[in-house]
Short mmCIF file of C-alpha atoms and ligand atoms in Angstrom, two decimals:
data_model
loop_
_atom_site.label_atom_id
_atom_site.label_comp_id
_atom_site.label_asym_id
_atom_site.label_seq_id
_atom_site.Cartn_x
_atom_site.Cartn_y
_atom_site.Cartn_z
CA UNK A 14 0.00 0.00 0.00
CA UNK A 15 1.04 3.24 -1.03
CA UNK A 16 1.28 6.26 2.26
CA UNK A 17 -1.93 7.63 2.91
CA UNK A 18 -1.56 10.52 1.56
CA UNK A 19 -4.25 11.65 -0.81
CA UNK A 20 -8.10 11.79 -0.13
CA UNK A 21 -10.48 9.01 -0.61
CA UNK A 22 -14.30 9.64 -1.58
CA UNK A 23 -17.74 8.38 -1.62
CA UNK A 24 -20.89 10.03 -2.48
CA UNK A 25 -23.31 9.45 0.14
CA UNK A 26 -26.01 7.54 -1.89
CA UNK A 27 -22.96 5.08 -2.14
CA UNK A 28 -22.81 4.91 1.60
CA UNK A 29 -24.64 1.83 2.50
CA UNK A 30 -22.62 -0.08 -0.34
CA UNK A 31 -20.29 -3.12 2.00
CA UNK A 32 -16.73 -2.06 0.58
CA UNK A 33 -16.16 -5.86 -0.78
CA UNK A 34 -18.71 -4.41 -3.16
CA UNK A 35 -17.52 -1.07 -3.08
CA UNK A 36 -13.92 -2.46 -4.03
CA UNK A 37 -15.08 -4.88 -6.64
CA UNK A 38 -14.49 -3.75 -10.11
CA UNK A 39 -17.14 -5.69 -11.81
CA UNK A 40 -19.65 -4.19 -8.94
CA UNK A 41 -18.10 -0.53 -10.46
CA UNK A 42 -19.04 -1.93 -14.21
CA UNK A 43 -22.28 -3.17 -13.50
CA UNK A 44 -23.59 0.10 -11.42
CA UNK A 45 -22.29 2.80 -13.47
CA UNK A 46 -24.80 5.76 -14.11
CA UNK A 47 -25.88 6.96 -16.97
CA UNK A 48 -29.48 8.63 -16.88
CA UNK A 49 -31.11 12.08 -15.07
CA UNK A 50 -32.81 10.35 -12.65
CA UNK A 51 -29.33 7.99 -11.59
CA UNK A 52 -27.18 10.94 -11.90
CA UNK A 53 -29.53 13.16 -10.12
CA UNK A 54 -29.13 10.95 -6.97
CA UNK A 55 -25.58 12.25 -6.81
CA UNK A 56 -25.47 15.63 -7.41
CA UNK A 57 -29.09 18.16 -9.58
CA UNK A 58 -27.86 18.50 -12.76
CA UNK A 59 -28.68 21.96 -14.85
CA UNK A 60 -30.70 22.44 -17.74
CA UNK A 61 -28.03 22.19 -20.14
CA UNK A 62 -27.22 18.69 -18.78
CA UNK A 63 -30.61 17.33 -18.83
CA UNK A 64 -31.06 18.55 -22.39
CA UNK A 65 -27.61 16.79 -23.14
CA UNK A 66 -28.63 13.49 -21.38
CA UNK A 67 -32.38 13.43 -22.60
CA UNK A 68 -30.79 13.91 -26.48
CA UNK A 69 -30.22 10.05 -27.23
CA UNK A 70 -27.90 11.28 -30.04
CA UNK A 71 -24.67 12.45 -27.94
CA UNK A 72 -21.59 10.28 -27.57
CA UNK A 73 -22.27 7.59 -24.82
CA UNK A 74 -22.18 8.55 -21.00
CA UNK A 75 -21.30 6.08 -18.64
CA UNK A 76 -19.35 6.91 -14.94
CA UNK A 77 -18.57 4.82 -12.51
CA UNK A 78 -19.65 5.32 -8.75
CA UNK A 79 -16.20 5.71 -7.74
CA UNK A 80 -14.99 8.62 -10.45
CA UNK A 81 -18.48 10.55 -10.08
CA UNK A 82 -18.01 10.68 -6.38
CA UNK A 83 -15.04 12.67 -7.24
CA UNK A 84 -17.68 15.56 -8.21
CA UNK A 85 -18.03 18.13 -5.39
CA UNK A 86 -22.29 18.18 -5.49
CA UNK A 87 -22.05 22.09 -5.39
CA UNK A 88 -20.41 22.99 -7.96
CA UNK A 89 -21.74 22.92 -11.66
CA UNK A 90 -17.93 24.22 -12.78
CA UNK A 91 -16.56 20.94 -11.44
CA UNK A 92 -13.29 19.46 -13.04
CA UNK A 93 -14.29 16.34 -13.01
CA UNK A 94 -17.87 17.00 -14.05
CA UNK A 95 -17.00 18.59 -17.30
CA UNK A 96 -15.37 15.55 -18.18
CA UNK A 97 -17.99 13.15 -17.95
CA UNK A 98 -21.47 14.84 -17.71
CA UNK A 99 -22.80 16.28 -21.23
CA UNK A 100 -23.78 19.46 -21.96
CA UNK A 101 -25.75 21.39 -24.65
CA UNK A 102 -22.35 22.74 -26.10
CA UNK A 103 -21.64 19.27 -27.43
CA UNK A 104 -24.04 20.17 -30.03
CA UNK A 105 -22.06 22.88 -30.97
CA UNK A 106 -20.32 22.89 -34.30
CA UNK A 107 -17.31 24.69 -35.16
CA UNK A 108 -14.85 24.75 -38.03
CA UNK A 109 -12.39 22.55 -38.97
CA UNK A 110 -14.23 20.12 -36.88
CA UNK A 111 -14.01 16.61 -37.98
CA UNK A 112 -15.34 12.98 -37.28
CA UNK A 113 -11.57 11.39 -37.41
CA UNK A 114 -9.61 14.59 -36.86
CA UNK A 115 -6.41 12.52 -37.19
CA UNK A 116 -7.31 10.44 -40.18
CA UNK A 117 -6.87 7.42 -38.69
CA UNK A 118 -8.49 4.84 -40.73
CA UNK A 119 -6.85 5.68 -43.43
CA UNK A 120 -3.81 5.01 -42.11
CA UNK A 121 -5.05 1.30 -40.82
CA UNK A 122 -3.75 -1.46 -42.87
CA UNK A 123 -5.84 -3.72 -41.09
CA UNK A 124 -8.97 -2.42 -39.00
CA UNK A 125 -8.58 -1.22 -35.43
CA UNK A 126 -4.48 -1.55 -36.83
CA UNK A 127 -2.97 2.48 -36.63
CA UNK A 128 0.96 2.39 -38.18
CA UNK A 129 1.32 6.10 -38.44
CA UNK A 130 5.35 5.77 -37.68
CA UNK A 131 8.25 3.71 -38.73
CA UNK A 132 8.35 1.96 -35.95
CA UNK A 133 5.40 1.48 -33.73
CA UNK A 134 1.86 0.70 -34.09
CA UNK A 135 -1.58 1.92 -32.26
CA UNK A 136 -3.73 -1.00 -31.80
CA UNK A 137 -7.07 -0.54 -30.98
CA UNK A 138 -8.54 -3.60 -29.28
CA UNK A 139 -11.87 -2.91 -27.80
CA UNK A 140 -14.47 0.39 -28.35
CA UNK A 141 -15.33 0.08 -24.48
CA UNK A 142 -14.28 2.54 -21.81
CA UNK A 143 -14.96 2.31 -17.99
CA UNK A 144 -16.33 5.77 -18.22
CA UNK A 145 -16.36 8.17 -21.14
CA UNK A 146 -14.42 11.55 -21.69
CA UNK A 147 -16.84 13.99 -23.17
CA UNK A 148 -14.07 15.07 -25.13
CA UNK A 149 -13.03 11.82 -26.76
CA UNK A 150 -10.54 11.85 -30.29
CA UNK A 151 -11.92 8.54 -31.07
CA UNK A 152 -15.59 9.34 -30.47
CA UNK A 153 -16.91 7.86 -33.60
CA UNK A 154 -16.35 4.30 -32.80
CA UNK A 155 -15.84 4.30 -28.91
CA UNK A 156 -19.26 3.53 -26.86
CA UNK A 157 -20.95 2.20 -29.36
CA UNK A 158 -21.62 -1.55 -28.22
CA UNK A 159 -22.47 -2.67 -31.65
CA UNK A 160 -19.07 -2.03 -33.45
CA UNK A 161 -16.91 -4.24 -31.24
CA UNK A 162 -13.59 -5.23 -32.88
CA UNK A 163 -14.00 -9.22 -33.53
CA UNK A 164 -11.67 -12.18 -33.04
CA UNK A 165 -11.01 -12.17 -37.29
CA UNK A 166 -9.97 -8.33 -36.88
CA UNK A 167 -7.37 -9.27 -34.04
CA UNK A 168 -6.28 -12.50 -36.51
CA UNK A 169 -5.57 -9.68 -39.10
CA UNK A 170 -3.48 -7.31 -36.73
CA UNK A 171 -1.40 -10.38 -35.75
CA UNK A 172 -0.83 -11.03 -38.97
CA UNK A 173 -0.09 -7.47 -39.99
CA UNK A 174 2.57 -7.47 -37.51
CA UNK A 175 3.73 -10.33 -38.03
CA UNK A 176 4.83 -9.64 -41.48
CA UNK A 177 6.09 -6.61 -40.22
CA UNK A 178 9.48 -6.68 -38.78
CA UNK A 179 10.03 -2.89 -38.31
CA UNK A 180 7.29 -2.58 -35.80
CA UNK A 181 9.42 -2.80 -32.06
CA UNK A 182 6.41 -0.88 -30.08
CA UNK A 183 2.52 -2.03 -29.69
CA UNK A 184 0.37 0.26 -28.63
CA UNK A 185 -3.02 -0.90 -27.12
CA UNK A 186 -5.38 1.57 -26.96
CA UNK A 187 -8.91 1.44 -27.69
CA UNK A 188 -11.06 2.05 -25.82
CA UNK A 189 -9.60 0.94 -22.87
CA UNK A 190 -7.95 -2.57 -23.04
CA UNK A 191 -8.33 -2.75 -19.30
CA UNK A 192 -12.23 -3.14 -19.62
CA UNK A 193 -11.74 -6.34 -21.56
CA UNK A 194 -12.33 -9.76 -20.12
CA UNK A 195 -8.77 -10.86 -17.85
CA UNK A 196 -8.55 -13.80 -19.77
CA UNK A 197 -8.68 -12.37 -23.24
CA UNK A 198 -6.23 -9.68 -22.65
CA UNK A 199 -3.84 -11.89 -21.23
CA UNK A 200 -4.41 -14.09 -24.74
CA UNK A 201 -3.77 -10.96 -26.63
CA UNK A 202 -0.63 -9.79 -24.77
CA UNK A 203 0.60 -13.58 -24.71
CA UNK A 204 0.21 -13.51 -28.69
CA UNK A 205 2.07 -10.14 -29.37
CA UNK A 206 5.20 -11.45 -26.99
CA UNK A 207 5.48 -14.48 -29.18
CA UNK A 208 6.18 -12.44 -32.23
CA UNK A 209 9.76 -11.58 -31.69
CA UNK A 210 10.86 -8.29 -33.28
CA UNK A 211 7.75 -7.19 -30.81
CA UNK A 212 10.36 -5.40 -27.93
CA UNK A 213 7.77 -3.09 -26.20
CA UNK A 214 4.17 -3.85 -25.21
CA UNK A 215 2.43 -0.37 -24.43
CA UNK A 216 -1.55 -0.24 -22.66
CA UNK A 217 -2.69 2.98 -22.99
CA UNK A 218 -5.73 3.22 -19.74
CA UNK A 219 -7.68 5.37 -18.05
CA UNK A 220 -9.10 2.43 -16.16
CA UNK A 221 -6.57 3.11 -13.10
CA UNK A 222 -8.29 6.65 -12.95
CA UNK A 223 -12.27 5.58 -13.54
CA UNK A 224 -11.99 2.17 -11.66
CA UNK A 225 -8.79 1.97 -9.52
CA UNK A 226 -9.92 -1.27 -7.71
CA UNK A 227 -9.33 -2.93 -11.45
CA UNK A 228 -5.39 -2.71 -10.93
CA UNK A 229 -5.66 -6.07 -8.87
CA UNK A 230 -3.03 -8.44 -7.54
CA UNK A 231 -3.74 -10.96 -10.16
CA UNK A 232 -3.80 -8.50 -13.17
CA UNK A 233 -0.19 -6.95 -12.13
CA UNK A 234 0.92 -10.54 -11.78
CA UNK A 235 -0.32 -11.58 -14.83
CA UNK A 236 1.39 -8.46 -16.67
CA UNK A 237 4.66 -8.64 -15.09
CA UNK A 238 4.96 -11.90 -16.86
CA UNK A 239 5.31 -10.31 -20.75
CA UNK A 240 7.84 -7.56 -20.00
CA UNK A 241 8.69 -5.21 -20.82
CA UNK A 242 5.44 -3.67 -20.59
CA UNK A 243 4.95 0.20 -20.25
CA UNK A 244 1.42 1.84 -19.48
CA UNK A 245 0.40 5.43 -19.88
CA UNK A 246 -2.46 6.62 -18.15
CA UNK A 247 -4.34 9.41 -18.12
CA UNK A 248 -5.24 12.37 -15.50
CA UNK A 249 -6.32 15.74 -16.48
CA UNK A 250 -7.12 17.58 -13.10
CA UNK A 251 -5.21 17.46 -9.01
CA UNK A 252 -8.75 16.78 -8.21
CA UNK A 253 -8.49 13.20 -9.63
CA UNK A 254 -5.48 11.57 -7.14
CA UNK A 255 -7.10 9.98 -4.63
CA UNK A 256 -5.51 7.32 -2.27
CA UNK A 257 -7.44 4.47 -4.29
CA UNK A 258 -5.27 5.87 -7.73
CA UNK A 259 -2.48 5.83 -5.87
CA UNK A 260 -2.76 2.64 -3.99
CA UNK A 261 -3.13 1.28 -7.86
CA UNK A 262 -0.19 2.89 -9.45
CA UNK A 263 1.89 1.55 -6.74
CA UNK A 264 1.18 -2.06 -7.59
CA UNK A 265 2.00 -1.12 -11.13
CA UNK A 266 5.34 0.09 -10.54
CA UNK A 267 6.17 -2.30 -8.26
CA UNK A 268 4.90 -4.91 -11.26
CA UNK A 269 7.71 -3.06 -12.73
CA UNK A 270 5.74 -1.74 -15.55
CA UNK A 271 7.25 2.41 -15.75
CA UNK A 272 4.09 4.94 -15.65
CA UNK A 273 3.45 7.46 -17.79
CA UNK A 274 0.83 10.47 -17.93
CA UNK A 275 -1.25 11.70 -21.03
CA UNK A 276 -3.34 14.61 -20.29
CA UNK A 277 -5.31 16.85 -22.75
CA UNK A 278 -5.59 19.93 -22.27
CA UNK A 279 -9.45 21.55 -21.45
CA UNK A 280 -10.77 24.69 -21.37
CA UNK A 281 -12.33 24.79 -17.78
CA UNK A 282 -10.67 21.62 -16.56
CA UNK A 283 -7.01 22.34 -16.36
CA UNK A 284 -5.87 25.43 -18.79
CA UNK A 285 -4.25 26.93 -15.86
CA UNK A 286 -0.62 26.65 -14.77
CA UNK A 287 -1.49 26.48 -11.14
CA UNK A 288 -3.99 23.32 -11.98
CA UNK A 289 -1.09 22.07 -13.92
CA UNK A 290 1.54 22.36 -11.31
CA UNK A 291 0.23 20.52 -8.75
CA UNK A 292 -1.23 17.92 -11.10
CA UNK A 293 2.15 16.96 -12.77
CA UNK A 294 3.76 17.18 -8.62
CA UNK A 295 0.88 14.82 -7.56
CA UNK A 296 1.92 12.52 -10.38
CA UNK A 297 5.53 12.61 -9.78
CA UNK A 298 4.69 11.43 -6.04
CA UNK A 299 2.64 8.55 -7.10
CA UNK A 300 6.22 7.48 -9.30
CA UNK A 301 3.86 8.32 -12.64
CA UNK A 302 5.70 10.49 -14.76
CA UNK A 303 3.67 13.13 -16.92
CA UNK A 304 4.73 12.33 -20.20
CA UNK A 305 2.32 13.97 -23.06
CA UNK A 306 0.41 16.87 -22.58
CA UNK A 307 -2.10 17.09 -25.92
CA UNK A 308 -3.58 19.89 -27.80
CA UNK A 309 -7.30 19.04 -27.70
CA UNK A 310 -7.75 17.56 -31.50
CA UNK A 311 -10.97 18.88 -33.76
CA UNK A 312 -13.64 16.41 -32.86
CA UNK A 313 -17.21 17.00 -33.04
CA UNK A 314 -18.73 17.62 -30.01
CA UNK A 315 -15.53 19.03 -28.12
CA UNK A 316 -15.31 22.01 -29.40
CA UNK A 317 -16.01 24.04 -25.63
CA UNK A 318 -12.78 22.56 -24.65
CA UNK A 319 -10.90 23.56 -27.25
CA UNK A 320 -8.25 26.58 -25.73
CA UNK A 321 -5.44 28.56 -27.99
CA UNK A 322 -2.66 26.80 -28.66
CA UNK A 323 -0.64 29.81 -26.56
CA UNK A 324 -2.30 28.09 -23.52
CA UNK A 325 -0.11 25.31 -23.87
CA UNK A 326 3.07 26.93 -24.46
CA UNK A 327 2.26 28.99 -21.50
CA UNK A 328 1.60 26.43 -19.22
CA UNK A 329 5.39 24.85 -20.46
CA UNK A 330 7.03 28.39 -19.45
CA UNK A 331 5.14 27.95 -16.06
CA UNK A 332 6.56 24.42 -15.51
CA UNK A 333 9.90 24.11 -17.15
CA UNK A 334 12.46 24.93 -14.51
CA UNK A 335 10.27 26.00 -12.08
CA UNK A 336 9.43 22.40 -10.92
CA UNK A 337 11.33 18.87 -11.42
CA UNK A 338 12.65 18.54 -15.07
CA UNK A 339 10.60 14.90 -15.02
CA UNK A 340 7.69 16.74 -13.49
CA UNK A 341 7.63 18.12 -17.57
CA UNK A 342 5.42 17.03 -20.11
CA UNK A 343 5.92 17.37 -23.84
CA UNK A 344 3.36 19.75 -24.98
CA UNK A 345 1.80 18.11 -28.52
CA UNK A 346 -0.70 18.88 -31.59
CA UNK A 347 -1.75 15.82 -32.70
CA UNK A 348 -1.91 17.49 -36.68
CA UNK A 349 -5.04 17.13 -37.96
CA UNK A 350 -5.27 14.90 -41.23
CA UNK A 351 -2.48 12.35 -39.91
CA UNK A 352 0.69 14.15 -39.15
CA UNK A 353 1.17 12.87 -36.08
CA UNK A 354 2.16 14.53 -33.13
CA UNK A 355 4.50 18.06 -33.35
CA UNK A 356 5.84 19.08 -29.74
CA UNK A 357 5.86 22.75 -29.27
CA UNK A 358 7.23 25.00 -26.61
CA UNK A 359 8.36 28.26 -25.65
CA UNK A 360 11.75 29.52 -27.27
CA UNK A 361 15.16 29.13 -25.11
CA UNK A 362 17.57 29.91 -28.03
CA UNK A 363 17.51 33.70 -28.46
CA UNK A 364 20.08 33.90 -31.29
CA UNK A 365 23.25 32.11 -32.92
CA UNK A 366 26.26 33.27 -34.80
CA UNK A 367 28.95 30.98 -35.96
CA UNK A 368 31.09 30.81 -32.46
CA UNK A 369 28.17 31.50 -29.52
CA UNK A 370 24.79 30.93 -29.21
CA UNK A 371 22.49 32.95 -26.81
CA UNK A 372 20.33 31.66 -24.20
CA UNK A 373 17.68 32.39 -21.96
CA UNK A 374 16.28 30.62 -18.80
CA UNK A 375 13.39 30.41 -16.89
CA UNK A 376 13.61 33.03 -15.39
CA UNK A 377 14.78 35.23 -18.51
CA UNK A 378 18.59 35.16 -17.73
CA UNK A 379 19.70 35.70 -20.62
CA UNK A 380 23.53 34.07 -21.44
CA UNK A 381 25.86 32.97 -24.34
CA UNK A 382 27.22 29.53 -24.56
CA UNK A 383 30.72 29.09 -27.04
CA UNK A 384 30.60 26.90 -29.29
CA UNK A 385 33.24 24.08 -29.65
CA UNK A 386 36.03 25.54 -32.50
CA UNK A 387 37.65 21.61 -33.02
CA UNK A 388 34.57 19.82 -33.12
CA UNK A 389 35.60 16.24 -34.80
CA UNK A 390 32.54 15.37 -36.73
CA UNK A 391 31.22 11.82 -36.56
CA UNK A 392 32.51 9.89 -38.89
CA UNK A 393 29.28 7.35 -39.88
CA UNK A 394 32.41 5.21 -41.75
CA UNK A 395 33.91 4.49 -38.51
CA UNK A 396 30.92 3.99 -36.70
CA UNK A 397 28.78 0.77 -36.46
CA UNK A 398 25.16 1.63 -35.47
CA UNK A 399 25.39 4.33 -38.84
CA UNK A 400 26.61 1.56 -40.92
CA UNK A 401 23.54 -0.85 -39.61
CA UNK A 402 20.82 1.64 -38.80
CA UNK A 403 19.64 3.44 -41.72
CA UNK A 404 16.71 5.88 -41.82
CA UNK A 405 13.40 4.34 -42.95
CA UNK A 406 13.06 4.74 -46.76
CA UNK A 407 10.46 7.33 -47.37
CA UNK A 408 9.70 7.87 -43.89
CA UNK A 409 12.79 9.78 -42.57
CA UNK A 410 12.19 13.06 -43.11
CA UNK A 411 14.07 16.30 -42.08
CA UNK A 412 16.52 13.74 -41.13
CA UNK A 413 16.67 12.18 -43.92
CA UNK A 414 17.16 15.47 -45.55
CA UNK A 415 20.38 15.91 -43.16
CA UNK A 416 21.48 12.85 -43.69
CA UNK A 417 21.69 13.47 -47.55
CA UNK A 418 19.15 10.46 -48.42
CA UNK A 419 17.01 13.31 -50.15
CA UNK A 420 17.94 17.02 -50.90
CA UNK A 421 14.16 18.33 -50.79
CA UNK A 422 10.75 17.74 -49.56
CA UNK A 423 8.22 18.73 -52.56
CA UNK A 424 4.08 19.16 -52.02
CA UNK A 425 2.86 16.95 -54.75
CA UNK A 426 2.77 18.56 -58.16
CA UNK A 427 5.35 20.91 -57.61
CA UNK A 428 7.66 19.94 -60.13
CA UNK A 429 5.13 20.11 -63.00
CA UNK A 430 3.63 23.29 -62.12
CA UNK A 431 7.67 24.64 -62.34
CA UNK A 432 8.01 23.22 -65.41
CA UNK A 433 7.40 25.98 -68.13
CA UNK A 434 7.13 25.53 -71.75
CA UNK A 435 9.22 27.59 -74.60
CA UNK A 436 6.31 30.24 -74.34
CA UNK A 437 7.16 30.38 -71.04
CA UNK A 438 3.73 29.15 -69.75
CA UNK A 439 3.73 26.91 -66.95
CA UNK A 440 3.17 23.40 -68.39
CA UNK A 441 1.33 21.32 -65.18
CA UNK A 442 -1.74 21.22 -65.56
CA UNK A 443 -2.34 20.67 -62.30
CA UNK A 444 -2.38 23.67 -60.08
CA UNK A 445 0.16 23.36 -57.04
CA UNK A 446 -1.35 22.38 -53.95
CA UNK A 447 -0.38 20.45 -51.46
CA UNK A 448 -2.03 16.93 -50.78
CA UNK A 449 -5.75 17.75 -49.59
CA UNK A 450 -6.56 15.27 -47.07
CA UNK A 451 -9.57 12.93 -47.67
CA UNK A 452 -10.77 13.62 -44.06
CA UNK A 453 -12.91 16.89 -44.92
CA UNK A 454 -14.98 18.50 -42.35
CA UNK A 455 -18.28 17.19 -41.59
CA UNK A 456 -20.39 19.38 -39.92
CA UNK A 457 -23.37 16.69 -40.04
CA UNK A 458 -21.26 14.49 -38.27
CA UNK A 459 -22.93 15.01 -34.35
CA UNK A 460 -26.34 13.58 -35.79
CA UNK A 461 -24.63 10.18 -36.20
CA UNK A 462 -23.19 8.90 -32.84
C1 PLP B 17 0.63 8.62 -30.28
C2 PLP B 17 0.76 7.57 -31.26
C3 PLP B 17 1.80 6.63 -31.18
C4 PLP B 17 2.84 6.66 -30.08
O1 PLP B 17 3.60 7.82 -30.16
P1 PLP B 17 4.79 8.05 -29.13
O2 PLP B 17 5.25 9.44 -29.43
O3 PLP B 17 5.80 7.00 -29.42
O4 PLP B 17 4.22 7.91 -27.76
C5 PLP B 17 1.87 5.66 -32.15
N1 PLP B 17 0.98 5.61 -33.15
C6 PLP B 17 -0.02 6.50 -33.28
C7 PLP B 17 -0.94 6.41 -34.43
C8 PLP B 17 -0.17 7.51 -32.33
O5 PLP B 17 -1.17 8.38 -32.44
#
């Protein structure tokens, strides 16, 4: 057991529950609320709310009795609240909102099968969350009971990877592969270690955070057995950590399975560098280390959470050096149409000349550091990993643009629309533009949770 340290809750129509009950994750599954009248029992809800939950349209609610007891009753600008209960503004189009704001399916070989990178994949294994984030990237398949991934999809992904040597890192995600039946996730993490260029078996969950008594004895045990296995989980707001959490993410670590933290970042929830502070300090204590901290993407129905991108470099300048260096997240924009995630942060290097380059700190010191005058280069001849490990044809990018494998990057068309003709017309007939993504806007898309 972790030190008693951080609060524990229950809302009072929970009180007569026996804790074996109370404590029992399946008890958690099975009595999660989801209408006015079961919600109301907690805490009134306001009009917007009802007219959210009465809709049958929205993107599924579900909370379990542990997470919503997190709510403070009082207060309708809860934390925790905006993240689970509905409102009217989830009606609320906006532009450049999309139904698969990061494209994706198209980049899924096989279904539910995400290889975005060189040399990791994002496996989606269920659609099913203990509770579900109002603000959800994946919102157009997760909830929805009927679109289940089936045994022939995971066949496929096996295969897929299996026939895919460069892929070191799985991903599972979902959904949240903690809500699936113990037996068939171990099946599913036993099959991925038996493929052997598989090094690194991520779980992305928020299951810890909705449903802490899931992190049991037996399911530690039964991960520690197909290391090395990572997890990432996922707290937005202080106001989360309770003792239960980190009574969990103590048997994790001690599993040995490292912790990570992905937060998003929510207009009302935590777009503050105060909140932000003491969230990524409460995480450090529980030995989770805050690891991502997103860019809310353009998904229908989230647009109310959506803050300036400025928010998030500010809240780097308010952490960076003025708490632990691991107590950091990487601020990210997951680019909309599929280019993955771009870290951003404030500027430290104020200028460069051939011999210094100038500095500032935190705390805007501003200073020079001299640059080496009988710098050796590397020589890749001499050296052994540059001889083996060669960027990824077509994938390497700016590096492979230092590295000499290519000498430009070009947005398709452009050489045709430089080429000109002896009348000096340009000859392409396609106009230059750069590759319009097949993932348009679609401002019907709320109608069709
Ligand atoms: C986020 C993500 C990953 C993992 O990225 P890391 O930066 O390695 O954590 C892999 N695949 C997809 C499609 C992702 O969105």
């Amino acid at each position: 057991m972790a030190k008693r340290e951080f609060p524990s809750k229950r809302a009072p129509i929970f009180s007569s529950i026996p804790d074996e009950k109370w404590n029992d994750w399946r008890w958690q599954l099975s009595h999660r609320l989801n209408s006015i009248e079961e919600i109301e029992g907690v805490f009134p809800l306001t009009e917007s709310e009802k007219l959210a939950l009465a809709g049958s349209h929205l993107f599924r609610v579900d909370i379990t009795p542990y997470f919503i007891s997190l709510i403070d009753p009082d207060d309708p600008n809860d934390p925790i609240r905006k993240q689970v209960i509905p409102t009217e503004d989830e009606m609320v189009p906006f532009s450049g909102m999309m139904s698969d704001s990061l494209a994706e399916e198209e980049h899924s070989p096989v279904p539910g099968l995400v290889h975005r990178y060189p040399d990791r994949v994002l496996m989606l294994v269920t659609t099913q969350c203990a509770s579900y984030c109002r603000y959800c990237t994946r919102s157009r398949i997760v909830g929805d009971p009927t679109a289940q991934f089936s045994r022939n999809d995971f066949e496929m992904q096996l295969d897929y990877l299996r026939k895919t040597p460069q892929v070191r890192d799985v991903l599972l995600s979902g959904g949240d592969p903690l809500t699936l039946a113990p037996k068939l996730l171990e099946e599913l993490i036993s099959r991925l270690r038996e493929i052997e260029h598989i090094e690194v078996i991520r779980i992305g969950s928020r299951v810890p955070v909705f449903m802490p008594m899931r992190i049991t004895n037996e399911l530690t045990e039964m991960l520690g057995k197909y290391h090395p296995i990572w997890m990432n989980i996922h707290v937005n707001h202080p106001n989360e950590i309770t003792q239960e959490l980190a009574d969990a993410t103590d048997r994790l670590t001690r599993a040995g399975i490292p912790l990570g933290n992905q937060s998003v970042l929510l207009a009302g929830v935590n777009d503050c560098v105060h909140v932000q502070r003491q969230l990524v300090q409460d995480l450090v204590r529980m030995r989770v280390r805050p690891y991502y901290l997103y860019q809310s993407d353009l998904v229908a129905g989230a647009g109310h959470f959506r803050t300036p991108v400025s928010k998030g470099i500010e809240i780097i300048e308010g952490l960076r050096g003025h708490t632990s260096g691991y107590a950091v997240p990487t601020f990210v924009v997951d680019a909309p149409g599929g280019g993955g995630k771009i870290p951003l942060m404030p500027n430290y290097l104020l200028s460069q000349s051939e011999h210094r380059v100038v500095l500032r700190n935190f705390e805007g010191f501003i200073t020079t550091y001299d640059e080496p005058n009988n710098y050796q280069s590397h020589d890749p001849q001499a050296c052994s990993f540059c001889k083996t490990k060669r960027s990824e044809i077509g994938q390497s990018g700016i590096t492979g643009l230092l590295e000499g494998a290519e000498t430009s990057i070009q947005p398709q068309g452009f050489s045709q629309t430089h080429t000109r003709n002896t009348e000096g017309q340009l000859a392409g007939a396609d106009p230059l533009e750069w590759r319009l993504s097949t993932n348009q806007p679609r401002h019907d898309e709320l109608v069709d949770h």
